[in-house]
Amino acid sequence: MHRLVYFSNANLDLNLSAIEGMVEKSAERNRPLRISGALLYNGLNFLQILEGPRQALTPLYLQIRSDSRHSGVVKLVHEPISMRSYPDWGMKLVCDAPEYTAATRETAPREGGLFAMVDGFFRFGQAAAFAELR
């Protein structure tokens, strides 16, 4: 099992309805591949957290990088994990930190790199997401 996290700049033509549709289709495609995760959106950027078998994540990430709905895709994390933080989500859209905290109360870590990255993304945007890499 692996986790892949990336940051990107959302296409400014996207509206919330289009993003919700994108997430719904992603969830349907991800389930048979045993991929779960969250797409975080702060109004300008995406931070996507994907979890699943490495052999499924790698080709998916290559597709994601070429998607015209965003640009400036930067992989932040690609690491083995012992258990999923989002076991029941084929994909879930999260638009603010309280929503993320409430939705992941039972599953996601409350400290460490991933939590700090998510918290920073909603608080401070791009700079904070990248700060976790240092």
PDB file of C-alpha atoms in Angstrom:
ATOM      1  CA  MET A   1       0.000   0.000   0.000  1.00  0.00           C
ATOM      2  CA  HIS A   2       1.300   3.462  -0.943  1.00  0.00           C
ATOM      3  CA  ARG A   3       0.346   7.098  -0.493  1.00  0.00           C
ATOM      4  CA  LEU A   4       0.906   9.700  -3.199  1.00  0.00           C
ATOM      5  CA  VAL A   5       0.313  13.402  -2.517  1.00  0.00           C
ATOM      6  CA  TYR A   6       0.579  16.157  -5.091  1.00  0.00           C
ATOM      7  CA  PHE A   7      -0.082  19.887  -5.284  1.00  0.00           C
ATOM      8  CA  SER A   8      -1.353  21.745  -8.361  1.00  0.00           C
ATOM      9  CA  ASN A   9      -2.863  25.033  -9.513  1.00  0.00           C
ATOM     10  CA  ALA A  10      -6.538  24.720 -10.413  1.00  0.00           C
ATOM     11  CA  ASN A  11      -7.662  25.961 -13.811  1.00  0.00           C
ATOM     12  CA  LEU A  12      -9.410  29.254 -13.041  1.00  0.00           C
ATOM     13  CA  ASP A  13     -12.306  28.306 -15.352  1.00  0.00           C
ATOM     14  CA  LEU A  14     -13.335  25.489 -12.995  1.00  0.00           C
ATOM     15  CA  ASN A  15     -16.307  26.047 -10.744  1.00  0.00           C
ATOM     16  CA  LEU A  16     -17.284  24.021  -7.697  1.00  0.00           C
ATOM     17  CA  SER A  17     -19.944  22.102  -9.607  1.00  0.00           C
ATOM     18  CA  ALA A  18     -17.386  20.967 -12.203  1.00  0.00           C
ATOM     19  CA  ILE A  19     -14.987  19.918  -9.451  1.00  0.00           C
ATOM     20  CA  GLU A  20     -17.733  17.952  -7.681  1.00  0.00           C
ATOM     21  CA  GLY A  21     -18.491  16.126 -10.954  1.00  0.00           C
ATOM     22  CA  MET A  22     -14.809  15.386 -11.452  1.00  0.00           C
ATOM     23  CA  VAL A  23     -14.580  13.923  -7.935  1.00  0.00           C
ATOM     24  CA  GLU A  24     -17.690  11.789  -8.437  1.00  0.00           C
ATOM     25  CA  LYS A  25     -16.279  10.270 -11.640  1.00  0.00           C
ATOM     26  CA  SER A  26     -12.898   9.732  -9.982  1.00  0.00           C
ATOM     27  CA  ALA A  27     -14.517   7.886  -7.087  1.00  0.00           C
ATOM     28  CA  GLU A  28     -16.259   5.521  -9.507  1.00  0.00           C
ATOM     29  CA  ARG A  29     -13.017   4.838 -11.410  1.00  0.00           C
ATOM     30  CA  ASN A  30     -10.920   4.450  -8.266  1.00  0.00           C
ATOM     31  CA  ARG A  31     -12.981   1.816  -6.443  1.00  0.00           C
ATOM     32  CA  PRO A  32     -12.185  -1.125  -8.742  1.00  0.00           C
ATOM     33  CA  LEU A  33      -8.503  -0.099  -8.648  1.00  0.00           C
ATOM     34  CA  ARG A  34      -8.580  -0.135  -4.813  1.00  0.00           C
ATOM     35  CA  ILE A  35      -7.593   3.546  -4.730  1.00  0.00           C
ATOM     36  CA  SER A  36      -8.957   5.844  -2.044  1.00  0.00           C
ATOM     37  CA  GLY A  37      -8.249   9.435  -1.176  1.00  0.00           C
ATOM     38  CA  ALA A  38      -9.192  13.065  -0.879  1.00  0.00           C
ATOM     39  CA  LEU A  39      -9.055  16.067  -3.184  1.00  0.00           C
ATOM     40  CA  LEU A  40      -8.557  19.237  -1.178  1.00  0.00           C
ATOM     41  CA  TYR A  41      -9.458  22.524  -2.841  1.00  0.00           C
ATOM     42  CA  ASN A  42      -8.782  25.973  -1.407  1.00  0.00           C
ATOM     43  CA  GLY A  43     -10.282  28.035  -4.221  1.00  0.00           C
ATOM     44  CA  LEU A  44      -7.035  28.255  -6.194  1.00  0.00           C
ATOM     45  CA  ASN A  45      -5.113  25.030  -5.702  1.00  0.00           C
ATOM     46  CA  PHE A  46      -5.545  21.302  -5.306  1.00  0.00           C
ATOM     47  CA  LEU A  47      -3.809  19.044  -2.839  1.00  0.00           C
ATOM     48  CA  GLN A  48      -4.693  15.454  -3.666  1.00  0.00           C
ATOM     49  CA  ILE A  49      -3.980  12.509  -1.407  1.00  0.00           C
ATOM     50  CA  LEU A  50      -4.202   9.112  -3.100  1.00  0.00           C
ATOM     51  CA  GLU A  51      -3.802   5.747  -1.369  1.00  0.00           C
ATOM     52  CA  GLY A  52      -3.658   2.335  -2.971  1.00  0.00           C
ATOM     53  CA  PRO A  53      -1.464  -0.261  -4.643  1.00  0.00           C
ATOM     54  CA  ARG A  54       1.676   1.252  -6.152  1.00  0.00           C
ATOM     55  CA  GLN A  55       0.980  -0.435  -9.500  1.00  0.00           C
ATOM     56  CA  ALA A  56      -2.342   1.464  -9.669  1.00  0.00           C
ATOM     57  CA  LEU A  57      -1.079   4.824  -8.358  1.00  0.00           C
ATOM     58  CA  THR A  58       1.794   5.256 -10.806  1.00  0.00           C
ATOM     59  CA  PRO A  59      -0.260   5.174 -14.050  1.00  0.00           C
ATOM     60  CA  LEU A  60      -3.012   7.228 -12.405  1.00  0.00           C
ATOM     61  CA  TYR A  61      -0.516   9.930 -11.460  1.00  0.00           C
ATOM     62  CA  LEU A  62       0.764  10.044 -15.048  1.00  0.00           C
ATOM     63  CA  GLN A  63      -2.814  10.649 -16.245  1.00  0.00           C
ATOM     64  CA  ILE A  64      -3.381  13.295 -13.573  1.00  0.00           C
ATOM     65  CA  ARG A  65      -0.241  15.199 -14.602  1.00  0.00           C
ATOM     66  CA  SER A  66      -1.549  15.628 -18.142  1.00  0.00           C
ATOM     67  CA  ASP A  67      -5.072  16.726 -17.125  1.00  0.00           C
ATOM     68  CA  SER A  68      -5.841  20.237 -18.447  1.00  0.00           C
ATOM     69  CA  ARG A  69      -8.010  21.119 -15.438  1.00  0.00           C
ATOM     70  CA  HIS A  70      -4.883  22.008 -13.501  1.00  0.00           C
ATOM     71  CA  SER A  71      -1.244  22.957 -14.016  1.00  0.00           C
ATOM     72  CA  GLY A  72       2.025  23.053 -12.131  1.00  0.00           C
ATOM     73  CA  VAL A  73       1.617  19.541 -10.740  1.00  0.00           C
ATOM     74  CA  VAL A  74       4.264  18.776  -8.115  1.00  0.00           C
ATOM     75  CA  LYS A  75       4.551  15.413  -6.375  1.00  0.00           C
ATOM     76  CA  LEU A  76       5.089  16.048  -2.662  1.00  0.00           C
ATOM     77  CA  VAL A  77       4.997  12.529  -1.232  1.00  0.00           C
ATOM     78  CA  HIS A  78       5.139   8.986  -2.586  1.00  0.00           C
ATOM     79  CA  GLU A  79       5.660   6.554   0.267  1.00  0.00           C
ATOM     80  CA  PRO A  80       4.681   3.124   1.537  1.00  0.00           C
ATOM     81  CA  ILE A  81       2.020   3.120   4.264  1.00  0.00           C
ATOM     82  CA  SER A  82       0.839   0.434   6.653  1.00  0.00           C
ATOM     83  CA  MET A  83      -2.829   1.477   6.580  1.00  0.00           C
ATOM     84  CA  ARG A  84      -5.111   3.877   4.749  1.00  0.00           C
ATOM     85  CA  SER A  85      -6.205   7.218   6.155  1.00  0.00           C
ATOM     86  CA  TYR A  86      -9.252   7.252   3.843  1.00  0.00           C
ATOM     87  CA  PRO A  87     -10.396   3.622   3.572  1.00  0.00           C
ATOM     88  CA  ASP A  88     -14.002   4.381   2.627  1.00  0.00           C
ATOM     89  CA  TRP A  89     -13.463   7.166   0.104  1.00  0.00           C
ATOM     90  CA  GLY A  90     -13.048   6.343  -3.577  1.00  0.00           C
ATOM     91  CA  MET A  91     -12.463  10.101  -3.668  1.00  0.00           C
ATOM     92  CA  LYS A  92     -13.857  12.887  -1.495  1.00  0.00           C
ATOM     93  CA  LEU A  93     -13.799  16.633  -2.095  1.00  0.00           C
ATOM     94  CA  VAL A  94     -12.813  18.693   0.942  1.00  0.00           C
ATOM     95  CA  CYS A  95     -12.886  22.488   0.783  1.00  0.00           C
ATOM     96  CA  ASP A  96     -11.762  23.625   4.238  1.00  0.00           C
ATOM     97  CA  ALA A  97      -9.797  22.498   7.280  1.00  0.00           C
ATOM     98  CA  PRO A  98     -12.770  21.991   9.659  1.00  0.00           C
ATOM     99  CA  GLU A  99     -14.475  19.827   7.038  1.00  0.00           C
ATOM    100  CA  TYR A 100     -11.301  17.757   6.658  1.00  0.00           C
ATOM    101  CA  THR A 101     -10.927  17.343  10.420  1.00  0.00           C
ATOM    102  CA  ALA A 102     -14.579  16.341  10.856  1.00  0.00           C
ATOM    103  CA  ALA A 103     -14.563  13.939   7.911  1.00  0.00           C
ATOM    104  CA  THR A 104     -11.362  12.194   8.990  1.00  0.00           C
ATOM    105  CA  ARG A 105     -11.899  12.185  12.747  1.00  0.00           C
ATOM    106  CA  GLU A 106     -11.533   8.407  12.981  1.00  0.00           C
ATOM    107  CA  THR A 107      -9.017   7.648  10.250  1.00  0.00           C
ATOM    108  CA  ALA A 108      -6.479  10.344   9.404  1.00  0.00           C
ATOM    109  CA  PRO A 109      -3.446  11.127  11.554  1.00  0.00           C
ATOM    110  CA  ARG A 110      -3.712  14.200  13.779  1.00  0.00           C
ATOM    111  CA  GLU A 111      -0.030  14.988  13.808  1.00  0.00           C
ATOM    112  CA  GLY A 112       2.995  14.596  11.623  1.00  0.00           C
ATOM    113  CA  GLY A 113       3.706  15.376   8.004  1.00  0.00           C
ATOM    114  CA  LEU A 114       0.372  14.670   6.304  1.00  0.00           C
ATOM    115  CA  PHE A 115      -1.718  16.523   8.884  1.00  0.00           C
ATOM    116  CA  ALA A 116       0.655  19.506   8.868  1.00  0.00           C
ATOM    117  CA  MET A 117       0.603  19.560   5.059  1.00  0.00           C
ATOM    118  CA  VAL A 118      -3.208  19.596   4.943  1.00  0.00           C
ATOM    119  CA  ASP A 119      -3.472  22.192   7.696  1.00  0.00           C
ATOM    120  CA  GLY A 120      -0.914  24.415   5.983  1.00  0.00           C
ATOM    121  CA  PHE A 121      -2.641  24.059   2.612  1.00  0.00           C
ATOM    122  CA  PHE A 122      -5.874  25.511   3.966  1.00  0.00           C
ATOM    123  CA  ARG A 123      -4.214  28.132   6.146  1.00  0.00           C
ATOM    124  CA  PHE A 124      -1.504  29.456   3.921  1.00  0.00           C
ATOM    125  CA  GLY A 125      -1.796  27.883   0.462  1.00  0.00           C
ATOM    126  CA  GLN A 126       1.122  26.827  -1.672  1.00  0.00           C
ATOM    127  CA  ALA A 127       3.999  28.002   0.508  1.00  0.00           C
ATOM    128  CA  ALA A 128       2.887  25.941   3.487  1.00  0.00           C
ATOM    129  CA  ALA A 129       2.322  22.780   1.463  1.00  0.00           C
ATOM    130  CA  PHE A 130       5.873  22.969   0.140  1.00  0.00           C
ATOM    131  CA  ALA A 131       7.329  23.871   3.551  1.00  0.00           C
ATOM    132  CA  GLU A 132       6.540  20.360   4.752  1.00  0.00           C
ATOM    133  CA  LEU A 133       9.063  19.010   2.256  1.00  0.00           C
ATOM    134  CA  ARG A 134      11.993  20.784   3.895  1.00  0.00           C
TER     135      ARG A 134
END
